[in-house]
Short mmCIF file of C-alpha atoms and ligand atoms in Angstrom, two decimals:
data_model
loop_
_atom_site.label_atom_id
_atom_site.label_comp_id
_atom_site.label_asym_id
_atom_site.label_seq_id
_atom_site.Cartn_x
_atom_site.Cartn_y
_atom_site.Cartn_z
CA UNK A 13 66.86 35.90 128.56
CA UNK A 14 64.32 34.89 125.78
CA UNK A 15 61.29 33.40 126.68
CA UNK A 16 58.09 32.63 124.46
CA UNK A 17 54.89 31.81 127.17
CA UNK A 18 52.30 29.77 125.25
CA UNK A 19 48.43 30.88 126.16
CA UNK A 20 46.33 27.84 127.78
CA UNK A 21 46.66 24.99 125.50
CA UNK A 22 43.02 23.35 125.12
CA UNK A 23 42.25 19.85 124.47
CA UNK A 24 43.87 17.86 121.10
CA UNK A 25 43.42 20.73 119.16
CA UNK A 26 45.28 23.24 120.88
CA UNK A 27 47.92 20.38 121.42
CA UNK A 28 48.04 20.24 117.59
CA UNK A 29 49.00 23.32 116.29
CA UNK A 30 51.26 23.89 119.22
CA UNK A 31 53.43 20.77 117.78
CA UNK A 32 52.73 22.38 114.16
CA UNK A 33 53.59 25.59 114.74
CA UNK A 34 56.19 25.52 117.55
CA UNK A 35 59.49 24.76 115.38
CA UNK A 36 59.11 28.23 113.58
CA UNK A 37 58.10 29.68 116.18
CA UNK A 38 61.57 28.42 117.79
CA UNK A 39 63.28 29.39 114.91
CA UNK A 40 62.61 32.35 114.57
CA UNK A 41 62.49 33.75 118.25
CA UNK A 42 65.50 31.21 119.61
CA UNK A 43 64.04 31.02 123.06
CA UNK A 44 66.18 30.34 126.08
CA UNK A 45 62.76 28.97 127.75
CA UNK A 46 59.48 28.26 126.91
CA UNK A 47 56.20 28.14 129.36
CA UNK A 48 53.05 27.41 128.49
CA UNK A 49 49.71 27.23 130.55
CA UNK A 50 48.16 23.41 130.56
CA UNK A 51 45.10 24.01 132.65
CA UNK A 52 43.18 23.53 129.70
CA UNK A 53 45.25 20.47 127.90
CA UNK A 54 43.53 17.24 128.86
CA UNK A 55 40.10 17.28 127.08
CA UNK A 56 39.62 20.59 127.79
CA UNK A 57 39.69 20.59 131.42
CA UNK A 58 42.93 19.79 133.68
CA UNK A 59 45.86 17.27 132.94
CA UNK A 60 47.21 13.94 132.96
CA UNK A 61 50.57 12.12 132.59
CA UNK A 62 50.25 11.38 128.96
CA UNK A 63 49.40 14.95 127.58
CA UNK A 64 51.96 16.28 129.84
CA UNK A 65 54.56 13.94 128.51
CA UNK A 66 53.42 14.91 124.98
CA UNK A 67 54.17 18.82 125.82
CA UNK A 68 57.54 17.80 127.67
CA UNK A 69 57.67 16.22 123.90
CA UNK A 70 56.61 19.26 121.91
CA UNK A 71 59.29 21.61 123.54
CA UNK A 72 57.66 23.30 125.94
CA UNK A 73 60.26 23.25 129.50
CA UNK A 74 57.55 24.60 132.23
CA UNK A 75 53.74 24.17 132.33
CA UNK A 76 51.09 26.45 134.44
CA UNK A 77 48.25 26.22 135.95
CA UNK A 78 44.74 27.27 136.93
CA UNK A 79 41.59 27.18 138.36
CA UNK A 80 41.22 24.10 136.25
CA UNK A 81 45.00 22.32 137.76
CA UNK A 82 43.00 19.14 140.01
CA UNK A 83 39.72 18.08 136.98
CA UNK A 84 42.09 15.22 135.62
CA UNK A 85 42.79 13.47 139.26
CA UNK A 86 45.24 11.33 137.78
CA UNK A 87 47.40 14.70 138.64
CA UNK A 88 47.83 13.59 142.04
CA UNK A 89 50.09 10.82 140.92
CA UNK A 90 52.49 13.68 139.48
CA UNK A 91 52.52 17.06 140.16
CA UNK A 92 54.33 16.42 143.47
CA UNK A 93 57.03 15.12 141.58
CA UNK A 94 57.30 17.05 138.65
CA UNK A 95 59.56 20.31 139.14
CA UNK A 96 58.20 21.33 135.53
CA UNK A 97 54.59 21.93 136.55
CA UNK A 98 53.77 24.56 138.70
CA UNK A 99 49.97 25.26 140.35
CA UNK A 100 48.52 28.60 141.62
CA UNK A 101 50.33 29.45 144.61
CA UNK A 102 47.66 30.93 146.65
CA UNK A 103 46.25 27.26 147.63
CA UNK A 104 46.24 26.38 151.19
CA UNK A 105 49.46 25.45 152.53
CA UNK A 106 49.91 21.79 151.99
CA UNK A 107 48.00 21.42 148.60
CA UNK A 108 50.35 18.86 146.66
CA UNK A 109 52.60 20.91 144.23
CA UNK A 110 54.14 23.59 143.97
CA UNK A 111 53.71 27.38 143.41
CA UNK A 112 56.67 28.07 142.01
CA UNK A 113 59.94 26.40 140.43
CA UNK A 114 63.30 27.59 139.72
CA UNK A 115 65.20 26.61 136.05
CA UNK A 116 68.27 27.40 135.26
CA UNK A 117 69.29 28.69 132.02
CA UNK A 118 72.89 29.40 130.44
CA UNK A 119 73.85 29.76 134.04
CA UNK A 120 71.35 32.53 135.23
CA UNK A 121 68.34 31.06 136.89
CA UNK A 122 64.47 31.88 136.34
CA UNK A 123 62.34 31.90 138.58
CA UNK A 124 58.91 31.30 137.68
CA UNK A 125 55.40 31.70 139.49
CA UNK A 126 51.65 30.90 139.65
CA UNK A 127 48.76 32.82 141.49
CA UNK A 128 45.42 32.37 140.83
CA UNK A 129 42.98 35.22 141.08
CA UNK A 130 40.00 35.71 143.61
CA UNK A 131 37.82 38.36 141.88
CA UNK A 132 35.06 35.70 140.06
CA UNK A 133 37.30 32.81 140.87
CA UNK A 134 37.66 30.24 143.79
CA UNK A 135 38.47 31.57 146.99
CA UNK A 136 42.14 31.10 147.69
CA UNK A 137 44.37 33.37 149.47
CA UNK A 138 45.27 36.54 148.58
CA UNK A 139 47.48 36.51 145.58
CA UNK A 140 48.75 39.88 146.86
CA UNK A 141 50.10 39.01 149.86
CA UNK A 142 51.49 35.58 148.98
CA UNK A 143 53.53 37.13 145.87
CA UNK A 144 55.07 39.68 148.63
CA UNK A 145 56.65 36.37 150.92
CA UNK A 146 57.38 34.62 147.28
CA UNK A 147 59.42 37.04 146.16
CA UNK A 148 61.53 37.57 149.32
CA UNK A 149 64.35 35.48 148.38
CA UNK A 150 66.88 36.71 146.98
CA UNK A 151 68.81 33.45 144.76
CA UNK A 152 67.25 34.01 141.22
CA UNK A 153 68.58 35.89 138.22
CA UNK A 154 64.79 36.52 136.47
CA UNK A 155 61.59 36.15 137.53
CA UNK A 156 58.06 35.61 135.58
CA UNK A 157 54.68 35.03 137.15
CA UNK A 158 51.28 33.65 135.47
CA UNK A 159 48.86 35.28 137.05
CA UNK A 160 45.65 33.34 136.11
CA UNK A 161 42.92 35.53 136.74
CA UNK A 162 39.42 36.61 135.53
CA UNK A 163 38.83 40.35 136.03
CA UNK A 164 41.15 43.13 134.16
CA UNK A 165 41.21 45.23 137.09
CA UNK A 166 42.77 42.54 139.54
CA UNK A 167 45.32 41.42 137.04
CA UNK A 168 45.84 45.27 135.61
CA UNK A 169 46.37 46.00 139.32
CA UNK A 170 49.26 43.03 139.75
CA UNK A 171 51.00 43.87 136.69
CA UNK A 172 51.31 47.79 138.90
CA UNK A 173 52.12 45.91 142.30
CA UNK A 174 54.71 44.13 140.91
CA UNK A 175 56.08 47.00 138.72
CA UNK A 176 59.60 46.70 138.47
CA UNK A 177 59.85 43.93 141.49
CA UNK A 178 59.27 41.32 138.54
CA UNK A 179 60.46 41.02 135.08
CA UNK A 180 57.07 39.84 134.03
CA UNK A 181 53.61 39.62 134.75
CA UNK A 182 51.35 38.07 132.20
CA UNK A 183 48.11 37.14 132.40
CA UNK A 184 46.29 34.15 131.82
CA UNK A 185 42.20 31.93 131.94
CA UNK A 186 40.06 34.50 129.99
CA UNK A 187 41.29 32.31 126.82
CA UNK A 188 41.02 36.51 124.51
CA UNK A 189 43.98 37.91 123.94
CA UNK A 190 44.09 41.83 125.08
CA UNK A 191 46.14 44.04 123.17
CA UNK A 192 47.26 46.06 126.32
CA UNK A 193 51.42 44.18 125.73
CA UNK A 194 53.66 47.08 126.91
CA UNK A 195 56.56 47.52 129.17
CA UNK A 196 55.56 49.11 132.89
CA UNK A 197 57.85 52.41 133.52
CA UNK A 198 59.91 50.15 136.11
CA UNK A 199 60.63 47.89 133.64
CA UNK A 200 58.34 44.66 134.27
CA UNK A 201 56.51 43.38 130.96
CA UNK A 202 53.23 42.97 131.15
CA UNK A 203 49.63 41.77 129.27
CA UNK A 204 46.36 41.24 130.67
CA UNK A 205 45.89 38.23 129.05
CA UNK A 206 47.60 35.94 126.63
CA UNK A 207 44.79 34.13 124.80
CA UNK A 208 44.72 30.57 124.59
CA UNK A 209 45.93 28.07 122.08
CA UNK A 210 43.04 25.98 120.54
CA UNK A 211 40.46 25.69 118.12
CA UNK A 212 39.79 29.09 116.50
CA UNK A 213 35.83 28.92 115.61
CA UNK A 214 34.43 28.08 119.68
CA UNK A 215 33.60 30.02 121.82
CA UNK A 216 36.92 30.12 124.48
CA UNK A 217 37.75 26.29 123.09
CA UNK A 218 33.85 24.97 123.35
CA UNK A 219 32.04 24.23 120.75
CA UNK A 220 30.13 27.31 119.67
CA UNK A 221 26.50 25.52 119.70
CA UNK A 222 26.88 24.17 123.15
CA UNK A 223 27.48 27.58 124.20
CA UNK A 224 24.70 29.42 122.23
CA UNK A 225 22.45 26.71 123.33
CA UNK A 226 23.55 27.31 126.93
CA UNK A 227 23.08 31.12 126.64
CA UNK A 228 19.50 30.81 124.83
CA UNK A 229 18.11 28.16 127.34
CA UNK A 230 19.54 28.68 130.79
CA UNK A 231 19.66 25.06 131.05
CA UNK A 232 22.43 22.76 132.01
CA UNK A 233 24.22 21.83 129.37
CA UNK A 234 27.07 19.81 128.29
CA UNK A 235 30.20 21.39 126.84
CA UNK A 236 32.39 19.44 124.27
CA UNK A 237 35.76 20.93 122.65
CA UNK A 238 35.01 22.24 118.96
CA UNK A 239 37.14 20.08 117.06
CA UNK A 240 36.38 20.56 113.44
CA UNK A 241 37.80 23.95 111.54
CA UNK A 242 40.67 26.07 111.98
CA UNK A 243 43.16 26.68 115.20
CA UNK A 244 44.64 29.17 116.82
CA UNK A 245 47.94 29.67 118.72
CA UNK A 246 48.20 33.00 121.37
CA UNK A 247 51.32 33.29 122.64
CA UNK A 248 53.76 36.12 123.97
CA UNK A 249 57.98 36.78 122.99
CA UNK A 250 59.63 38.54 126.21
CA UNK A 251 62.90 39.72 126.16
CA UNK A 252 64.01 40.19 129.93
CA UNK A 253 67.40 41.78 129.23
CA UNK A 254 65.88 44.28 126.76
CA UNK A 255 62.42 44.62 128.10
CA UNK A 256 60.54 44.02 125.15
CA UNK A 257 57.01 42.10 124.86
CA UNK A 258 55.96 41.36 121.76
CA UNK A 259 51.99 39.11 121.15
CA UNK A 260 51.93 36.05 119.20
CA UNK A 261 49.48 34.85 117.46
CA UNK A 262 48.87 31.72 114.44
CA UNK A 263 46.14 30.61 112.83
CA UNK A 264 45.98 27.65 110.64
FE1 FE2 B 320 42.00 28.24 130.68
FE1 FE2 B 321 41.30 29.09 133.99
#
């Protein structure tokens, strides 16, 4: 089982070079399934039907989430619906959406999960106790969780939990790829963090003066994408039968 998992995608730029870039990518890994975090797709912050529908497009099969999953509110109108798009778990119960989904593949079926951390993030529920009742079932073939999370230790920590319960653990929301890609002695792949798929001269996908200007001052201040210059694409390849985890990364 191939899969590539696609970094957060942020705003029209990071929608861009995915579309550019994605056929070679496909090409040259033949996926059996591709993910990609979307938190980030709509302007920068959340998503709506019509940049959804343009991933769908593009050739990604699954999108997750992230702290930033309910910005674009239009998502109420779909994520109930939509077995493709998958929130962080650890909501309370009855948040619309799902946690989870389940794909089937050439006959095996994947399952695939979201948690959101709590260490600098929202308080949700414990992502390690919910992944211990989400994984008690017993009708999937593979199994791959985003776990979108801000500190190293909590998602470091995970990627250990999970060793060898999971084929895959990979991290996402810092937008910085780490270069920590390995296989876990019980065989579950692992990486801190993916990176993110966007403009390649911001700071995280913001313009780089809004940020500066933000650091220097300590005043409010108003974040736009950067939208002019070059883009980047941060991605992982995991091979689940051979456990193999390879980083991706293209900048045009
Ligand atoms: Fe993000
Ligand atoms: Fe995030």
């Amino acid at each position: 089982m191939k899969i590539i998992f696609i970094g957060d995608i942020v705003g029209k730029p990071g929608r861009k070079i995915l579309k550019n870039k994605l056929p070679s990518l496909i090409e040259k890994y033949s996926p059996d399934l591709i993910i990609a975090n979307g938190e980030n797709a709509a302007g920068g912050k959340g998503l709506n039907q019509r940049v959804a529908d343009e991933l769908f497009e593009s050739g990604i099969d699954i999108l997750t989430m992230g702290n930033h999953v309910w910005d674009k509110k239009e998502i109420f109108n779909f994520i109930q619906g939509d077995k493709r798009i998958v929130r962080p778990a650890n909501y309370p119960k009855g948040t619309p959406g799902s946690g989870f989904t389940k794909v089937e593949v050439n006959g095996k079926i994947i399952l695939i999960l979201n948690l959101s951390g709590i260490v600098y993030m929202p308080p949700l529920d414990c992502p390690f106790k919910v992944i211990d009742e989400m994984l008690n079932v017993d009708d999937y073939d593979y199994s791959l969780l985003d776990f979108h999370g801000e500190a190293t230790s909590e998602k470091i920590a995970m990627g250990w939990y999970l060793n060898g319960k999971i084929d895959a653990v990979v991290g996402t929301h810092t937008h910085v790829q780490t270069s920590d890609y390995r296989r876990l002695d019980k065989g579950t792949l692992y990486i801190t963090d993916v990176g993110m798929t966007g403009p390649y001269n911001g700071v995280l996908g913001v313009k780089k003066e809004d940020v500066i200007k933000k650091f220097v001052t300590k005043m409010p201040t108003r974040f736009n994408i950067e939208t002019d210059g070059p883009k980047q694409l941060n991605a992982v390849y995991l091979d689940l039968n051979s456990e193999k985890i390879y980083p991706i990364k293209e900048i045009e």
